Structures are given as C-alpha cells and as structure tokens.
Amino acid sequence: MSVRNGGTRVRPRGPGSAVDSAPGSARARVTPRALAATAPPLAGAVVVAAGALYLLADVRRTGVLLTVTALLCAVAAGLAVWGVRRAVGWALGPVERLDADLDRLRGADLARRVAVPASGDEVERLAGRVNCLLGRLENEALERRAFIADASHEIRTPLAGLRTRIELALAVPDDAELVDTLRGALGDVDRLHQIVDDLLVLARLDSGERAPRDRLDLGALVEDETRRRAPRVPLSVKAEPGVLVDANRARLRRVLQNLLANAERHAATRIEVEVRAEPGEAVAEVRDDGPGIPPADRDRVFERFARLDAARSRADGGSGLGLAIARQVAVAHGGRLYAGDAARGARLVLRLPLAPPDPGEDAAG
C-alpha cells in the first residue's frame, strides 16, 4: 500500500493575503504589540526632546542642539528595534517550538504528535493539521505492515505444501503416486502464481496508475466472460444490450472474473448474473445461493486477505484478494461495488457510470 493518497498542502502566502490581514492572525498582531512595547519609551523620548529644544531655543548653541537631537534619535531607534524584535520573537515562538517538535519526530515513532499551542491562530491550526497528517501516516503504516504480514503468510502456505510434495517425491522416486504428487505441486504453483499476480495488480492500483479506457458494452463483456467459464453449477445471464461504460477492458474483465469465481466457490445449485441500465449507472449483479454474507461482514469481505469463517477457507482456491481488487477497480472507474441484500446466498452489485452519449452517434441519428 502506498501513501497517496493526500495530506493537506500548506501553500506560501504573499503579502496582502487574507491570512496576513486577518485580525486574529499572528502576523497581524505583531505590529500592534511592537507598537505597544515601544510607544512608552518613544513618548518619553519625544517629551525630553521637546523640553530640551524649549530650553535651548534662545541659546545659540547649534552643536549642542544637534548632539542632543542625535542622541535622542539614536535612543529612540534602539528602543524601537528592541521592541519590534521582542514582539516578533514572541509571535514566532510557537512556530519555533513546532519546528523543534517536527525535528524530534524525524525517524521516530509515528504515534508521537506535536504540541498544539492554544493561540487560536494559524500556528494552532497548522499544528492540528500536522497531527492529522501524522495520524493518517500512522494508520497507513500499520495497514501496510499488516498487509505484508498477511501476504507473507498466504505465500508461505502454498510454499510449505510445495516443499512437502517435492520432498516426498525425492524420498520415494519410484512411488506409484508420483504423478498425483506432481499434480498437487502444480496446484501449489498455480496458487502462488495467483497470489503474486493479485499482489502486482494491487500494487498498480495503489500507485494510481490510470490504464487506458475504451467504450465497452458491459452486457456483451459479461456474456463473453461467462461463455469462457465452466462452472460446476448452472449459470444464467440476463443482460440488456447497449449498456455502455468507459472502462479499461482488462481490468473490468478481471472484476467480472473475480465476482464469478467468488460465486462459483460458494454457490450451492445456481449462479445468476444480470446487467441493466439505471439512471446514470450501469449495474451488474452476481447472485449465488450459497451460505451468503452476514450483514456485519459486508464491508469486511472486501478487505485484503479477509476471510469469513463460515464461508471461506484457504482450501477453496481463493487468494483472499479477489474482492478487494474488484472493489478498488470499481472505485478507480468512478463506481462502487458492494454486497446487497438477498433472500438467499450472496448478491454482489457493481455500479459504474454510464458512458456519455457519443456525439457522432447523435449526429448520425
């Protein structure tokens, strides 16, 4: 899994922006505080200067007047600089503390958070957003670790079976059941290939790769896919013609394959597939009469390597990734995939946006 998906981007703002002029912003408060800090010393300096000029007004000592005025100006300027620096330092103190907290987080546990000052300004909001981003990064890191652990476990299971079969074949090379052992080993290899292939598909989907799309007839694609299969139970298809979607053929076919494979594993006596058009949407439903999906597990069944105790096992041939891939492909196409209500068994519903009318076809009509 990858992190893409997206924290809040903080953009630099130029002078005169809304933040610069906002009454509650830190930058807008720096100037009033600086003036408040320097106003009393400057006022005192002005009073002293006025008194000195009044006393020396009738005295022809221009050099003394200039010297006194220069000293007073120097003192006033120094006090002003000191006051402004103090006010700016006070205003930027929370930013420096936030920077120090972020520096301490480098390479540390993502469970740590930065301190949020109760200043009611941009610094407080920025610290809050940083903590939200850290929370998302922590959750994604935990999900990635769990995914890697699950994938390792899933791969290790067929590898262990393959190793055992090869060891048996080597231990008894003249065994009459050698062919059956090799067939079992080939089944383990096929399962490994399926898991690795599903992992590659998920990696491409997680990367945000956008595959090229074509205008497809969903009903025709469903009928073509069902003709390729040889399910162990009867499979019926009811597809409306002309249900068009903009989709990648290979990925949409994979969604249908995963949905049909799921139904074939759990169906008791029949599988039903229906394709129809609804306002703005193309709908494909795959129904079976198997044990079904409990309402509490209808979202969990689409998680990666999720298995329901009553209906799924590693021995049924599934990788635990089929429905997760199908939902992610549906979302990438602007659609959705969910488990709906059913009187019996499971009912998986795929909804995709209908393709907009082709201007060429409208002109021809």
JSON list of N, CA and C in Angstrom, two decimals, residues 46-71:
[
{"chain": "A", "resi": 46, "resn": "VAL", "atom": "N", "xyz": [10.32, 61.73, 23.12]},
{"chain": "A", "resi": 46, "resn": "VAL", "atom": "CA", "xyz": [9.76, 62.93, 22.48]},
{"chain": "A", "resi": 46, "resn": "VAL", "atom": "C", "xyz": [9.57, 64.05, 23.50]},
{"chain": "A", "resi": 47, "resn": "VAL", "atom": "N", "xyz": [9.08, 63.71, 24.69]},
{"chain": "A", "resi": 47, "resn": "VAL", "atom": "CA", "xyz": [8.89, 64.72, 25.73]},
{"chain": "A", "resi": 47, "resn": "VAL", "atom": "C", "xyz": [10.23, 65.35, 26.13]},
{"chain": "A", "resi": 48, "resn": "VAL", "atom": "N", "xyz": [11.22, 64.50, 26.31]},
{"chain": "A", "resi": 48, "resn": "VAL", "atom": "CA", "xyz": [12.54, 65.02, 26.67]},
{"chain": "A", "resi": 48, "resn": "VAL", "atom": "C", "xyz": [13.09, 65.91, 25.58]},
{"chain": "A", "resi": 49, "resn": "ALA", "atom": "N", "xyz": [12.92, 65.46, 24.33]},
{"chain": "A", "resi": 49, "resn": "ALA", "atom": "CA", "xyz": [13.42, 66.26, 23.21]},
{"chain": "A", "resi": 49, "resn": "ALA", "atom": "C", "xyz": [12.71, 67.61, 23.15]},
{"chain": "A", "resi": 50, "resn": "ALA", "atom": "N", "xyz": [11.41, 67.59, 23.34]},
{"chain": "A", "resi": 50, "resn": "ALA", "atom": "CA", "xyz": [10.66, 68.85, 23.31]},
{"chain": "A", "resi": 50, "resn": "ALA", "atom": "C", "xyz": [11.12, 69.79, 24.42]},
{"chain": "A", "resi": 51, "resn": "GLY", "atom": "N", "xyz": [11.34, 69.26, 25.62]},
{"chain": "A", "resi": 51, "resn": "GLY", "atom": "CA", "xyz": [11.81, 70.11, 26.71]},
{"chain": "A", "resi": 51, "resn": "GLY", "atom": "C", "xyz": [13.17, 70.69, 26.45]},
{"chain": "A", "resi": 52, "resn": "ALA", "atom": "N", "xyz": [14.07, 69.83, 25.90]},
{"chain": "A", "resi": 52, "resn": "ALA", "atom": "CA", "xyz": [15.43, 70.32, 25.61]},
{"chain": "A", "resi": 52, "resn": "ALA", "atom": "C", "xyz": [15.40, 71.40, 24.56]},
{"chain": "A", "resi": 53, "resn": "LEU", "atom": "N", "xyz": [14.61, 71.19, 23.53]},
{"chain": "A", "resi": 53, "resn": "LEU", "atom": "CA", "xyz": [14.53, 72.21, 22.48]},
{"chain": "A", "resi": 53, "resn": "LEU", "atom": "C", "xyz": [13.92, 73.51, 23.02]},
{"chain": "A", "resi": 54, "resn": "TYR", "atom": "N", "xyz": [12.99, 73.42, 23.93]},
{"chain": "A", "resi": 54, "resn": "TYR", "atom": "CA", "xyz": [12.37, 74.62, 24.50]},
{"chain": "A", "resi": 54, "resn": "TYR", "atom": "C", "xyz": [13.38, 75.42, 25.33]},
{"chain": "A", "resi": 55, "resn": "LEU", "atom": "N", "xyz": [14.17, 74.70, 26.14]},
{"chain": "A", "resi": 55, "resn": "LEU", "atom": "CA", "xyz": [15.15, 75.37, 26.98]},
{"chain": "A", "resi": 55, "resn": "LEU", "atom": "C", "xyz": [16.27, 76.01, 26.17]},
{"chain": "A", "resi": 56, "resn": "LEU", "atom": "N", "xyz": [16.65, 75.36, 25.09]},
{"chain": "A", "resi": 56, "resn": "LEU", "atom": "CA", "xyz": [17.78, 75.82, 24.30]},
{"chain": "A", "resi": 56, "resn": "LEU", "atom": "C", "xyz": [17.35, 76.65, 23.10]},
{"chain": "A", "resi": 57, "resn": "ALA", "atom": "N", "xyz": [16.08, 76.99, 23.03]},
{"chain": "A", "resi": 57, "resn": "ALA", "atom": "CA", "xyz": [15.61, 77.70, 21.83]},
{"chain": "A", "resi": 57, "resn": "ALA", "atom": "C", "xyz": [16.26, 79.07, 21.69]},
{"chain": "A", "resi": 58, "resn": "ASP", "atom": "N", "xyz": [16.52, 79.76, 22.82]},
{"chain": "A", "resi": 58, "resn": "ASP", "atom": "CA", "xyz": [17.09, 81.11, 22.76]},
{"chain": "A", "resi": 58, "resn": "ASP", "atom": "C", "xyz": [18.61, 81.09, 22.86]},
{"chain": "A", "resi": 59, "resn": "VAL", "atom": "N", "xyz": [19.17, 79.93, 22.98]},
{"chain": "A", "resi": 59, "resn": "VAL", "atom": "CA", "xyz": [20.63, 79.83, 23.09]},
{"chain": "A", "resi": 59, "resn": "VAL", "atom": "C", "xyz": [21.20, 79.48, 21.73]},
{"chain": "A", "resi": 60, "resn": "ARG", "atom": "N", "xyz": [22.18, 80.21, 21.33]},
{"chain": "A", "resi": 60, "resn": "ARG", "atom": "CA", "xyz": [22.76, 79.95, 20.02]},
{"chain": "A", "resi": 60, "resn": "ARG", "atom": "C", "xyz": [23.84, 78.88, 20.12]},
{"chain": "A", "resi": 61, "resn": "ARG", "atom": "N", "xyz": [23.43, 77.72, 20.49]},
{"chain": "A", "resi": 61, "resn": "ARG", "atom": "CA", "xyz": [24.35, 76.57, 20.57]},
{"chain": "A", "resi": 61, "resn": "ARG", "atom": "C", "xyz": [23.81, 75.48, 19.66]},
{"chain": "A", "resi": 62, "resn": "THR", "atom": "N", "xyz": [24.02, 75.70, 18.37]},
{"chain": "A", "resi": 62, "resn": "THR", "atom": "CA", "xyz": [23.50, 74.74, 17.39]},
{"chain": "A", "resi": 62, "resn": "THR", "atom": "C", "xyz": [24.11, 73.36, 17.55]},
{"chain": "A", "resi": 63, "resn": "GLY", "atom": "N", "xyz": [25.39, 73.30, 17.87]},
{"chain": "A", "resi": 63, "resn": "GLY", "atom": "CA", "xyz": [26.05, 72.00, 18.04]},
{"chain": "A", "resi": 63, "resn": "GLY", "atom": "C", "xyz": [25.46, 71.21, 19.17]},
{"chain": "A", "resi": 64, "resn": "VAL", "atom": "N", "xyz": [25.14, 71.88, 20.26]},
{"chain": "A", "resi": 64, "resn": "VAL", "atom": "CA", "xyz": [24.52, 71.18, 21.40]},
{"chain": "A", "resi": 64, "resn": "VAL", "atom": "C", "xyz": [23.15, 70.65, 21.02]},
{"chain": "A", "resi": 65, "resn": "LEU", "atom": "N", "xyz": [22.38, 71.49, 20.31]},
{"chain": "A", "resi": 65, "resn": "LEU", "atom": "CA", "xyz": [21.06, 71.04, 19.89]},
{"chain": "A", "resi": 65, "resn": "LEU", "atom": "C", "xyz": [21.14, 69.81, 18.99]},
{"chain": "A", "resi": 66, "resn": "LEU", "atom": "N", "xyz": [22.06, 69.86, 18.03]},
{"chain": "A", "resi": 66, "resn": "LEU", "atom": "CA", "xyz": [22.20, 68.72, 17.13]},
{"chain": "A", "resi": 66, "resn": "LEU", "atom": "C", "xyz": [22.65, 67.47, 17.86]},
{"chain": "A", "resi": 67, "resn": "THR", "atom": "N", "xyz": [23.55, 67.65, 18.81]},
{"chain": "A", "resi": 67, "resn": "THR", "atom": "CA", "xyz": [24.04, 66.48, 19.56]},
{"chain": "A", "resi": 67, "resn": "THR", "atom": "C", "xyz": [22.92, 65.85, 20.38]},
{"chain": "A", "resi": 68, "resn": "VAL", "atom": "N", "xyz": [22.19, 66.71, 21.07]},
{"chain": "A", "resi": 68, "resn": "VAL", "atom": "CA", "xyz": [21.08, 66.18, 21.89]},
{"chain": "A", "resi": 68, "resn": "VAL", "atom": "C", "xyz": [20.04, 65.50, 21.01]},
{"chain": "A", "resi": 69, "resn": "THR", "atom": "N", "xyz": [19.71, 66.11, 19.89]},
{"chain": "A", "resi": 69, "resn": "THR", "atom": "CA", "xyz": [18.72, 65.53, 19.00]},
{"chain": "A", "resi": 69, "resn": "THR", "atom": "C", "xyz": [19.20, 64.18, 18.45]},
{"chain": "A", "resi": 70, "resn": "ALA", "atom": "N", "xyz": [20.49, 64.10, 18.07]},
{"chain": "A", "resi": 70, "resn": "ALA", "atom": "CA", "xyz": [21.03, 62.84, 17.54]},
{"chain": "A", "resi": 70, "resn": "ALA", "atom": "C", "xyz": [21.00, 61.73, 18.59]},
{"chain": "A", "resi": 71, "resn": "LEU", "atom": "N", "xyz": [21.37, 62.11, 19.84]},
{"chain": "A", "resi": 71, "resn": "LEU", "atom": "CA", "xyz": [21.35, 61.09, 20.88]},
{"chain": "A", "resi": 71, "resn": "LEU", "atom": "C", "xyz": [19.94, 60.59, 21.15]}
]
